[in-house]
Short mmCIF file of C-alpha atoms in Angstrom, two decimals:
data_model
loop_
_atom_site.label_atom_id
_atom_site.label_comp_id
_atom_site.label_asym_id
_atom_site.label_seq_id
_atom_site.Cartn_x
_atom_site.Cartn_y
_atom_site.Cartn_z
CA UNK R 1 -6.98 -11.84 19.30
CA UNK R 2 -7.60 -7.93 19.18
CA UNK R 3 -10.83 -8.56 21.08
CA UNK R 4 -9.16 -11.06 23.96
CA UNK R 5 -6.44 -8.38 24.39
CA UNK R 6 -8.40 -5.74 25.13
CA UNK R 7 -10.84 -7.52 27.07
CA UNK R 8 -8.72 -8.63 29.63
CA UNK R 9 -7.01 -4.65 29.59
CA UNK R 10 -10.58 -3.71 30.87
CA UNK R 11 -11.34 -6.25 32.79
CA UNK R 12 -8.30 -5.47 34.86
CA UNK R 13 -9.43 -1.77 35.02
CA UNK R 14 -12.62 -2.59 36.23
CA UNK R 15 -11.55 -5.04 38.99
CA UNK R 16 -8.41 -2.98 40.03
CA UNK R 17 -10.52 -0.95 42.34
CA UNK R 18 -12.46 -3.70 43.93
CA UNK R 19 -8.59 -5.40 44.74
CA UNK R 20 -8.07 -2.36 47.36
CA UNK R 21 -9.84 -1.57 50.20
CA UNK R 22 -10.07 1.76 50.00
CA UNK R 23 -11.13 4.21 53.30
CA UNK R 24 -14.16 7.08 53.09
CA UNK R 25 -13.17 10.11 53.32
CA UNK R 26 -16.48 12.08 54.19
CA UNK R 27 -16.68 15.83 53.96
CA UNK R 28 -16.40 16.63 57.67
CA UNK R 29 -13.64 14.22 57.86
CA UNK R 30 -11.68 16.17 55.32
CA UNK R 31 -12.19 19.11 56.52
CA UNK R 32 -10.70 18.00 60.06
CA UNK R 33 -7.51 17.01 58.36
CA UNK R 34 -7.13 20.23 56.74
CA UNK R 35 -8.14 22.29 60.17
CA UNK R 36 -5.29 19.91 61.97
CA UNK R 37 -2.71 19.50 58.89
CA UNK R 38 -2.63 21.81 56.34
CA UNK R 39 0.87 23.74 56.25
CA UNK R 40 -1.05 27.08 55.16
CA UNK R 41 -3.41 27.13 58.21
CA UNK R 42 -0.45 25.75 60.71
CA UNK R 43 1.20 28.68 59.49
CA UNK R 44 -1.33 31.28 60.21
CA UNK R 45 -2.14 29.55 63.88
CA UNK R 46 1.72 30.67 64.57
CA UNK R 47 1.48 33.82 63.10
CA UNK R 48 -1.35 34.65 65.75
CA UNK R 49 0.40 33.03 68.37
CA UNK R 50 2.93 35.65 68.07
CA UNK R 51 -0.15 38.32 67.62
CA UNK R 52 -1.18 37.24 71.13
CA UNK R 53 2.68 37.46 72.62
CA UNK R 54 2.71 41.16 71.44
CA UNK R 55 -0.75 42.35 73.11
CA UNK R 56 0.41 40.94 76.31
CA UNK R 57 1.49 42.63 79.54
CA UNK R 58 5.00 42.02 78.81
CA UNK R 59 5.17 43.65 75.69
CA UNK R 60 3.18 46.27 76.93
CA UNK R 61 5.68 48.58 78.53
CA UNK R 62 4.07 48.96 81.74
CA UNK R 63 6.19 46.90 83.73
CA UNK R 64 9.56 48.20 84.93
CA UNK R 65 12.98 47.22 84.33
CA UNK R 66 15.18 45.97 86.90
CA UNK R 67 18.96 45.63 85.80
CA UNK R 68 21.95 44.16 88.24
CA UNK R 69 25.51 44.99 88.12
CA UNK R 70 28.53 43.17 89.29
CA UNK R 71 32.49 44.15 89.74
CA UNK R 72 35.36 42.77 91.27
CA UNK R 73 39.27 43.99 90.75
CA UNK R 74 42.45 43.10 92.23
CA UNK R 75 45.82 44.59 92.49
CA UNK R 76 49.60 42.86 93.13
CA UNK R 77 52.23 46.35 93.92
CA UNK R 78 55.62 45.56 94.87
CA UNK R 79 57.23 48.84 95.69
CA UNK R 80 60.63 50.05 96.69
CA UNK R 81 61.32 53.67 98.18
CA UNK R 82 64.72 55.20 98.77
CA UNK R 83 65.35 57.75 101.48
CA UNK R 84 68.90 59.67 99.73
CA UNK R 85 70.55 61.52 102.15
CA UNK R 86 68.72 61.07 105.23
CA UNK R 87 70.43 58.80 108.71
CA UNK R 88 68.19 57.09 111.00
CA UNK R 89 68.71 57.86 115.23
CA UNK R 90 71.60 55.95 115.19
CA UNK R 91 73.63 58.32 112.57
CA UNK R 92 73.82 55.53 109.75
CA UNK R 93 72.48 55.68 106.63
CA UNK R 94 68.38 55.54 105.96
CA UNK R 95 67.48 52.33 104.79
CA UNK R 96 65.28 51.47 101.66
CA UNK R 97 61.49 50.87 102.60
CA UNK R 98 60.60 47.61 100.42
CA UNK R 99 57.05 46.18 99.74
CA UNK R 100 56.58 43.33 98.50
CA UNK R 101 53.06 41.66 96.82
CA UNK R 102 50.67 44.30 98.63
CA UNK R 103 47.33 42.92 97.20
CA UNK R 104 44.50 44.75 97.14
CA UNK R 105 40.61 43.61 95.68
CA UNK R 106 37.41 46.14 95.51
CA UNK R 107 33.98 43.97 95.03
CA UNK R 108 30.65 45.91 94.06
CA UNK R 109 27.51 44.73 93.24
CA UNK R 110 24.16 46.62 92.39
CA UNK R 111 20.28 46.98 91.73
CA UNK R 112 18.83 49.35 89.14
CA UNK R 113 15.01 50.10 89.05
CA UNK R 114 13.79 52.02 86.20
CA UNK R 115 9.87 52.78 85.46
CA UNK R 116 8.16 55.34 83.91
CA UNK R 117 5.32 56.73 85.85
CA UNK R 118 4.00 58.80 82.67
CA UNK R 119 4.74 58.71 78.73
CA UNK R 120 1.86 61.18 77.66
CA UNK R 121 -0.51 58.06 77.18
CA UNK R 122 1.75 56.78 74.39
CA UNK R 123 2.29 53.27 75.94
CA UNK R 124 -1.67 53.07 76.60
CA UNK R 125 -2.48 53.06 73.36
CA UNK R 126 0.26 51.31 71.48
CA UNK R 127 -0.97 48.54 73.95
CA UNK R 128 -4.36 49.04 72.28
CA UNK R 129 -3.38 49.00 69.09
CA UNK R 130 -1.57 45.60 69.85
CA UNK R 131 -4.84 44.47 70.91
CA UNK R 132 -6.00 45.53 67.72
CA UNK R 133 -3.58 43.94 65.74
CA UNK R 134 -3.87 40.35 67.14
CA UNK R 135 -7.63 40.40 66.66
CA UNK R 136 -6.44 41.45 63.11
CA UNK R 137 -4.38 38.63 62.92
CA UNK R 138 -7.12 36.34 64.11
CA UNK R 139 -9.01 37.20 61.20
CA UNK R 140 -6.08 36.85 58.77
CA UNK R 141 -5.68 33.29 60.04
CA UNK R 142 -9.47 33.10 59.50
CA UNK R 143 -9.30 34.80 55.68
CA UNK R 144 -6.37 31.50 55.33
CA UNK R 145 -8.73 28.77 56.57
CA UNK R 146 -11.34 29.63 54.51
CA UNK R 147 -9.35 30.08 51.27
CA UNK R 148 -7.68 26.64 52.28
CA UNK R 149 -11.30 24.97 52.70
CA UNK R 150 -12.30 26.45 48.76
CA UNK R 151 -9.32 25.08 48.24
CA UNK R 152 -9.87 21.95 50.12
CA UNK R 153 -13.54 21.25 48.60
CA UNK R 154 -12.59 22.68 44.67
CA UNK R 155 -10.41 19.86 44.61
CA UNK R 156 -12.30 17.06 46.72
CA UNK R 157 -15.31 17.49 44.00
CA UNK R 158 -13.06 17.16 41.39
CA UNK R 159 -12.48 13.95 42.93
CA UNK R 160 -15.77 13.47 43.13
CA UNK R 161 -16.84 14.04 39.86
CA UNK R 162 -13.99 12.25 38.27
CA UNK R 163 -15.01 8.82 40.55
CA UNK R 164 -18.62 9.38 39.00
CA UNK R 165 -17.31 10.16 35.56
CA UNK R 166 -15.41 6.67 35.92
CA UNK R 167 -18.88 5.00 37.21
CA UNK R 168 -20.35 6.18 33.67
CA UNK R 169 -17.37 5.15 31.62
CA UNK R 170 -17.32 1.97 33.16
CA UNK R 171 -21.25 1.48 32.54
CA UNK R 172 -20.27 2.81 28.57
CA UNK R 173 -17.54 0.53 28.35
CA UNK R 174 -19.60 -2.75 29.82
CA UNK R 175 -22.05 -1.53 26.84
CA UNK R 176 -19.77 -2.12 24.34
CA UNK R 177 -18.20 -5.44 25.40
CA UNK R 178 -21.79 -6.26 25.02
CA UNK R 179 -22.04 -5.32 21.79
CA UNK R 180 -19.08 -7.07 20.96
CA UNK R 181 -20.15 -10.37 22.48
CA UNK R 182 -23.88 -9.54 20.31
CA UNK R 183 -22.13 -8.52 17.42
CA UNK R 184 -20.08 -12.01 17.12
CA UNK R 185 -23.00 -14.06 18.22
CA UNK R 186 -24.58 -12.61 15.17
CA UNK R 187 -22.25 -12.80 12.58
CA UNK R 188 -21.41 -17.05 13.63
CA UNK R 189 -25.39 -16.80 12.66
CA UNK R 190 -24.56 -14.69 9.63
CA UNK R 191 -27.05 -11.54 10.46
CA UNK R 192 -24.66 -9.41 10.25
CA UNK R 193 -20.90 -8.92 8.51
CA UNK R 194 -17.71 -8.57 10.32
CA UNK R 195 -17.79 -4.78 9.64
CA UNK R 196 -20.11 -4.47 12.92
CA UNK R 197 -17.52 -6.30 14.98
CA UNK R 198 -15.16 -3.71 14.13
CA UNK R 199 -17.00 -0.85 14.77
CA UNK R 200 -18.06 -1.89 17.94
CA UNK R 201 -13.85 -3.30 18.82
CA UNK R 202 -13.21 0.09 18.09
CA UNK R 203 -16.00 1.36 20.30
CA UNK R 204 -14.43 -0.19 23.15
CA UNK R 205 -10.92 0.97 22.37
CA UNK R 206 -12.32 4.32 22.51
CA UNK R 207 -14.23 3.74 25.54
CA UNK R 208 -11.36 1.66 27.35
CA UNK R 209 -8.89 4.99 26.53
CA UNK R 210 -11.57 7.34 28.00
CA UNK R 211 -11.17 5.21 31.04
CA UNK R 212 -7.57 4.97 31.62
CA UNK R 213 -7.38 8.48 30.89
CA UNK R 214 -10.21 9.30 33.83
CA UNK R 215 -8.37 6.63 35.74
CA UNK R 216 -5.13 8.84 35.35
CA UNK R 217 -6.90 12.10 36.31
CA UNK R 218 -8.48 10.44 39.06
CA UNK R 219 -5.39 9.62 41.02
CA UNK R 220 -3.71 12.83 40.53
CA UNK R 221 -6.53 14.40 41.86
CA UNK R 222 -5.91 12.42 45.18
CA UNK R 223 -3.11 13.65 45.18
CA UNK R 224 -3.46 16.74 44.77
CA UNK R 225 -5.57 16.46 47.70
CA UNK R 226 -3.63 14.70 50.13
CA UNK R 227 -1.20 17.18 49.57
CA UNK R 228 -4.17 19.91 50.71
CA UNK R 229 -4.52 17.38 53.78
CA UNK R 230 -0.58 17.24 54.84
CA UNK R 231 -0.78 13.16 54.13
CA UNK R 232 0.57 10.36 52.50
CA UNK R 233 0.48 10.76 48.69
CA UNK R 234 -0.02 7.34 48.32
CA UNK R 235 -2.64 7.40 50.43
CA UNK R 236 -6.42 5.95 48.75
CA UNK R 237 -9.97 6.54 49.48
CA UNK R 238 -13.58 7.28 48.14
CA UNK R 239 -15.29 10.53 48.84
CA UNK R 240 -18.85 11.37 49.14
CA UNK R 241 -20.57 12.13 45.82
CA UNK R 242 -23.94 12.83 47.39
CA UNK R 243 -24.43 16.93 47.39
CA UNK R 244 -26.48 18.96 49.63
CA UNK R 245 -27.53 22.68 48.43
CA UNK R 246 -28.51 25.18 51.21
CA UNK R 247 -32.57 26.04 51.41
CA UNK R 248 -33.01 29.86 49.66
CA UNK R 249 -34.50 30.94 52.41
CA UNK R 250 -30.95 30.22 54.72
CA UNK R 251 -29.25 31.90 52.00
CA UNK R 252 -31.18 35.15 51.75
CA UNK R 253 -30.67 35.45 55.63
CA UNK R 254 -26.85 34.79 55.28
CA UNK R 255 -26.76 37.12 52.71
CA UNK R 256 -28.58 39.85 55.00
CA UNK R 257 -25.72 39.96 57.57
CA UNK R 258 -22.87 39.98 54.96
CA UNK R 259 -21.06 42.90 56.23
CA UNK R 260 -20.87 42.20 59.96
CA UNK R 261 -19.85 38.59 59.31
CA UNK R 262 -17.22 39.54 55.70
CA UNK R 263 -14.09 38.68 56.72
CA UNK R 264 -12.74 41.58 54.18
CA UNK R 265 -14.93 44.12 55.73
CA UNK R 266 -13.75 42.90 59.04
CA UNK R 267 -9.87 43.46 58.74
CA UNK R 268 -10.76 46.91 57.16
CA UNK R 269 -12.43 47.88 60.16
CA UNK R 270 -9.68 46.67 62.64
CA UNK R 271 -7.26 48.25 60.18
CA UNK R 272 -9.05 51.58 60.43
CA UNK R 273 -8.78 51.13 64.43
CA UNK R 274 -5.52 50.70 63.97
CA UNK R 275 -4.90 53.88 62.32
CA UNK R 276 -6.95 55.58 64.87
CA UNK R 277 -3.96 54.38 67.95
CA UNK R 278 -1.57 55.52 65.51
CA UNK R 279 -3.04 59.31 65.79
CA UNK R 280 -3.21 58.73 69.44
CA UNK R 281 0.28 57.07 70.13
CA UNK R 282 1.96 59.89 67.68
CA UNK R 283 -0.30 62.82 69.68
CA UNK R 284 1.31 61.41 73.05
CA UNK R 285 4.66 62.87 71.79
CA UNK R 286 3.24 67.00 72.58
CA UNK R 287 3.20 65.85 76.41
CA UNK R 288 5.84 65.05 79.06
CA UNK R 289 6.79 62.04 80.62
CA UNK R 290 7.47 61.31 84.21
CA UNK R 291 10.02 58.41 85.11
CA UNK R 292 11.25 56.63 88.60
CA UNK R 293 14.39 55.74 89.35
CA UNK R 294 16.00 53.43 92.14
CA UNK R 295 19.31 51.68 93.23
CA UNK R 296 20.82 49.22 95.49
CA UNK R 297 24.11 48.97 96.19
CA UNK R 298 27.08 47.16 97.87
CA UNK R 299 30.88 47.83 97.66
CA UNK R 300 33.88 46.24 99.62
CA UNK R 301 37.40 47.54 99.08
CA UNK R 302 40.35 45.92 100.86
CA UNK R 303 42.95 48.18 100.38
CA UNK R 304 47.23 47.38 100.12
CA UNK R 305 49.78 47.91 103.01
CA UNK R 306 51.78 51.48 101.71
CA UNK R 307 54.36 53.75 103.26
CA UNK R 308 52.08 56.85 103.94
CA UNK R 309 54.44 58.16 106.77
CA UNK R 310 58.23 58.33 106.31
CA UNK R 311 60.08 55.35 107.45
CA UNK R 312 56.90 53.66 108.48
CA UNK R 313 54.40 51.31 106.55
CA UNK R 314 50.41 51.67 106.92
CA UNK R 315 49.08 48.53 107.21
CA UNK R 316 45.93 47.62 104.76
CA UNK R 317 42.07 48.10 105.40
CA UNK R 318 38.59 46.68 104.49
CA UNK R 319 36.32 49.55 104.14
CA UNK R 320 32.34 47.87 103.13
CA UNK R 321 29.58 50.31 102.03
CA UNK R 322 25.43 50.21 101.36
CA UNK R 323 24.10 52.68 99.18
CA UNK R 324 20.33 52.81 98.44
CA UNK R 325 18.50 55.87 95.90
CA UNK R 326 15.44 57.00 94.70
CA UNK R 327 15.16 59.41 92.24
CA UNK R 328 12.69 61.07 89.91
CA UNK R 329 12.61 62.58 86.48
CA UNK R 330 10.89 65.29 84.34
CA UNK R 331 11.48 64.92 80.93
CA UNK R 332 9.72 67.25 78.00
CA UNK R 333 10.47 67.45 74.54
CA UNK R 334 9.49 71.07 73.82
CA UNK R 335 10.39 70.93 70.34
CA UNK R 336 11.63 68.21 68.28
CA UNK R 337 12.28 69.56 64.57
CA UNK R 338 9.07 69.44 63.93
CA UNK R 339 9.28 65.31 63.63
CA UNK R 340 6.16 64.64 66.22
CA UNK R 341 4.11 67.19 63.88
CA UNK R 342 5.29 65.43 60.85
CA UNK R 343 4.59 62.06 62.79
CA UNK R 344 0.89 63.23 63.84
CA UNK R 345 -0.20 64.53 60.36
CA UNK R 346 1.05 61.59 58.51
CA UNK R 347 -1.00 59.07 60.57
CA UNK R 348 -4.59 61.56 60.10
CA UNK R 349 -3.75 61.15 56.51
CA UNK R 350 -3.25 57.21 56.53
CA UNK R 351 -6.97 57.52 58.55
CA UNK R 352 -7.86 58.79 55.52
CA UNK R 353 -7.25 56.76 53.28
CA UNK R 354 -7.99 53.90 55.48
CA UNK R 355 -11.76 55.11 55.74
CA UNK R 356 -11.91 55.51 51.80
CA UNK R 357 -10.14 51.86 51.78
CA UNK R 358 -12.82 50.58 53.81
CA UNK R 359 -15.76 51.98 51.57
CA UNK R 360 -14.23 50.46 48.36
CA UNK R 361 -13.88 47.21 50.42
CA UNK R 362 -18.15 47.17 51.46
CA UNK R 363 -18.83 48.34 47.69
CA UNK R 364 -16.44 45.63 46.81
CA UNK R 365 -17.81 42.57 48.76
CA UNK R 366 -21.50 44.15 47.97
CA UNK R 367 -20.57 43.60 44.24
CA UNK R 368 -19.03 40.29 44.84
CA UNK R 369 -22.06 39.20 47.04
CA UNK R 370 -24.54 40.06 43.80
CA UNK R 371 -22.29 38.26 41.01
CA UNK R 372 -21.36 34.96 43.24
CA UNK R 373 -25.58 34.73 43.73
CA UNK R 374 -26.09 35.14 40.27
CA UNK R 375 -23.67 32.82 39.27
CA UNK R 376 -24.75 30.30 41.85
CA UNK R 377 -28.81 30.63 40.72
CA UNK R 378 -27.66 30.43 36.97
CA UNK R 379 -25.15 27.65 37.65
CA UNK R 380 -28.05 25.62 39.88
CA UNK R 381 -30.86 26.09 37.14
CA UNK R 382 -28.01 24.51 34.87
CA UNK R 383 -27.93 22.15 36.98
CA UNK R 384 -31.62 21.22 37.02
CA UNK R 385 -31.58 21.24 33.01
CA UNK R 386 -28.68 18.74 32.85
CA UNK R 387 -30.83 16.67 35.55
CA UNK R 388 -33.50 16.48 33.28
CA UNK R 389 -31.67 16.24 30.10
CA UNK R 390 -29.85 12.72 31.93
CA UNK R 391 -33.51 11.40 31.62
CA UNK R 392 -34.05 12.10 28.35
CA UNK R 393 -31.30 11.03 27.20
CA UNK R 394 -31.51 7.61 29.17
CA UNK R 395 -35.10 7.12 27.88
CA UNK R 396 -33.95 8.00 24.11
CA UNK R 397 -30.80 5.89 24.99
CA UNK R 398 -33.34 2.59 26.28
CA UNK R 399 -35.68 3.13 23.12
CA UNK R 400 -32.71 2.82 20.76
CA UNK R 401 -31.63 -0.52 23.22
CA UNK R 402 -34.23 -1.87 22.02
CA UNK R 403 -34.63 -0.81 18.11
CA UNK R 404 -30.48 -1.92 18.03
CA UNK R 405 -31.62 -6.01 19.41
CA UNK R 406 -34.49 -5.68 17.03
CA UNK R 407 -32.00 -4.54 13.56
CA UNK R 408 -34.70 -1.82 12.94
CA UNK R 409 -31.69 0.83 13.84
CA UNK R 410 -27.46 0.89 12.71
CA UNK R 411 -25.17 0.28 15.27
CA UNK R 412 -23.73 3.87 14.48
CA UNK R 413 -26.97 5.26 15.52
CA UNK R 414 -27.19 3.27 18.80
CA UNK R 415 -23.57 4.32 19.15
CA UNK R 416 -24.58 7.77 18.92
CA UNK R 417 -27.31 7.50 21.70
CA UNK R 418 -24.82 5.95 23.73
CA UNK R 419 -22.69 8.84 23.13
CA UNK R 420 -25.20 11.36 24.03
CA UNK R 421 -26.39 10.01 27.25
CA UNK R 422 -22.39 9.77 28.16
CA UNK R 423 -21.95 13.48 27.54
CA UNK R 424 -25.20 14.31 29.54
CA UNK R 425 -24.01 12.19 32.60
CA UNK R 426 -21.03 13.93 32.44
CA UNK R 427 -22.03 17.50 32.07
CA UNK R 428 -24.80 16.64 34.82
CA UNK R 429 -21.95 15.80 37.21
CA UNK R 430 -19.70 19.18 36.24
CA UNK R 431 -22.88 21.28 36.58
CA UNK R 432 -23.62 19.63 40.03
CA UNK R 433 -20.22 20.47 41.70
CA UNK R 434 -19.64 23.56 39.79
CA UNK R 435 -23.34 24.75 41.65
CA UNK R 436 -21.96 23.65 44.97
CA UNK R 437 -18.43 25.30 44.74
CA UNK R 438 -20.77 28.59 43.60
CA UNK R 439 -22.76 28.06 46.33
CA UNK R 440 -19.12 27.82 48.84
CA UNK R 441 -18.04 31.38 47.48
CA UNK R 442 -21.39 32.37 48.23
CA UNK R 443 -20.54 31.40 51.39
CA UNK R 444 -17.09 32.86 52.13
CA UNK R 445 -18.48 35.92 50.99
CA UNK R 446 -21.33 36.21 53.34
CA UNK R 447 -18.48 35.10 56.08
CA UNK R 448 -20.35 31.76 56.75
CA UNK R 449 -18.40 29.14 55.59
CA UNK R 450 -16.94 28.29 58.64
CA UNK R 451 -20.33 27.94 60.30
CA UNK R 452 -22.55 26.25 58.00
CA UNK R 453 -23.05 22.67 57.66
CA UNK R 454 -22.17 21.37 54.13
#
């Protein structure tokens, strides 16, 4: 009963993947779904999209500014003025002047021009520097892409490995159903005692466990990677187990141009011209600068009737005006506190230490450069034993195939063969990838991976 249960457990296991049809999902293909997807590199393509708003013209304080100004008032008097004491021709009395809602409005309006012809050479090379900076930013978003693509690939071999792992597990686990199906045939003809059906039910318990539990790690792996590629998590496919390693002779010559192509080396370089704008743009405060000035204006005032001349009113006017100026201006900062000093000999120091920053960074990515090609030859000769060793292990596993139908061995020691050639599959397959993600640092290092085929 033990035996039917378990059988039909596997046998749903093994036919579970044939029930979807599940999509390849090459290399290339992944790595377009990253390059289009991923949040991390979507990220960095905004970052230098704002870079490349701040080096341009108008951020680059060579254009000038043109402001405009508007005004408008009005006025509502109602007056009253009393003439105490004083007779008109006729001898009577003066009489009160009275005026009543005497409006009145003014209306301007204006253009102000503002440039400056000269800031010491301050704005030419902060707009240099900005120039600098996006380029720095460009290889930022590069530094991102290529983490994300280690990234990208550490996890698609796992997926990799783990779907070849499965193959082998499956292939163990067919072996032992076998053995069951032998082992019962043979004890109905009473060769053997029930004691070698349970050893090999228990076999494929073990070997039906190991399966699920791949199973398990399989699809969290795919995950895990369609969370790399910005898509469905439910989304299923196969990847490409077949693995490619670059000739040594391509290598060596990657290797070779390391420094102009390391993306470290790169920023520490841009950095350092950086530093060198900052001297400049903190020098331009010792000199003058030389601005222009202009204006355009227009101004209408309609004035209110008032009693300017005794016993008489003045009617109200409309009195328009155009004004148009153009002006220049000197302006230099003699002496400052000492702050442009303090600014100046600040920034030669950051140079400094930029230039020693950059040294440690070559030394750095020299020593990096030496340990990932070490680790990638030793890895790959691993590699090439665990090839090997599969064989053996498949030939010793075959020999004891046959001595097991023949009774001349114990099924313990065909289980252990079995075993053995398991655990060389399987470390053949982790060797494999782990030469080819060795080989990818390599890569990064030598500030390739974005240009080599893989």
């Amino acid at each position: 009963m033990i035996h039917k249960i378990v059988t039909s457990l596997i046998f749903l296991c093994l036919t579970f993947g044939l029930s979807a049809q599940e999509k390849r999902l090459s290399k290339e293909e992944a790595v377009r779904l990253a390059l289009e997807h991923n949040f991390g590199i979507k990220m960095a393509k905004n970052l230098t999209k704002i870079a490349d708003n701040n080096q341009g013209i108008l951020n680059s304080g060579y254009l000038p500014s043109l402001t405009g100004t508007a005004g408008a008032n009005y006025n509502d008097l109602n007056s009253s003025t009393e003439y105490p004491g004083q007779f008109d021709t006729s001898g009577g009395a003066r009489e009160d002047l009275e005026i009543d809602h005497a409006e009145s409005q003014t209306y301007n309006a204006g253009l102000n021009l503002n440039y400056t012809l000269f800031d010491g050479l301050g704005r030419l090379y902060n707009y240099k520097r900005l120039k600098e900076q996006y380029q720095l930013t460009e290889l930022q978003a590069r530094e991102t892409v290529e983490n994300t693509l280690l990234q990208l690939f550490s996890i698609y071999f796992e997926v990799a490995r783990l779907t070849e792992n499965e193959n082998v597990l499956k292939q163990a686990l067919e072996i032992s159903l076998d053995r069951i199906t032998r082992a019962e045939y043979a004890f109905e003809y009473g060769q053997n005692t029930k004691l070698d059906i349970l050893n090999a039910q228990v076999d494929v318990t073990n070997d039906s466990i190991n399966l699920l539990n791949t199973k398990q790690q399989l699809a969290n792996t795919k995950r895990d990677l369609n969370v790399v590629l910005n898509q469905s998590l439910s989304e299923d496919f196969q990847v490409d187990t077949i693995v490619k390693f670059i000739p040594r002779l391509q290598l060596d010559e990657l290797i070779a141009q390391a420094r102009e192509n390391n993306v470290s080396i790169l920023q520490a370089e841009r950095n350092l011209n950086i530093n060198e704008y900052d001297i400049k743009v903190n020098r331009s405060g010792y000199l003058p600068q030389i601005g222009l000035t202009g204006s355009y204006g227009w101004n209408l005032n309609q004035s209110a009737p008032n009693s300017f001349l005794p016993g008489q009113v003045i009617p109200g006017s409309n009195r328009s005006s155009l004004t148009f100026g153009l002006g220049a201006s000197l302006t230099w900062n003699l002496f400052d506190g000492g702050r442009t000093t303090t600014l100046l000999k600040n920034s030669k120091i950051s140079y400094e230490n930029q230039e020693l920053l950059q040294e440690q960074v070559e030394l750095e990515v020299d020593r990096d450069i030496l340990n990932a090609l070490a680790s990638y030859e030793n890895r790959l000769n691993i590699y090439e034993i665990q090839e090997q060793n599969v064989i053996t292990n498949r030939n010793n596993f075959e020999r004891s195939k046959e001595q097991f139908q023949l009774g001349r061995i114990t099924s313990i020691e065909f289980r252990q063969a079995q075993i053995n050639l398991l655990n060389a599959q399987t470390n053949k397959n982790l060797a494999k990838y782990d030469a080819k993600l060795a080989e990818l640092q390599l890569l990064q290092l030598t500030g390739q991976l974005l240009n080599v085929e893989l």
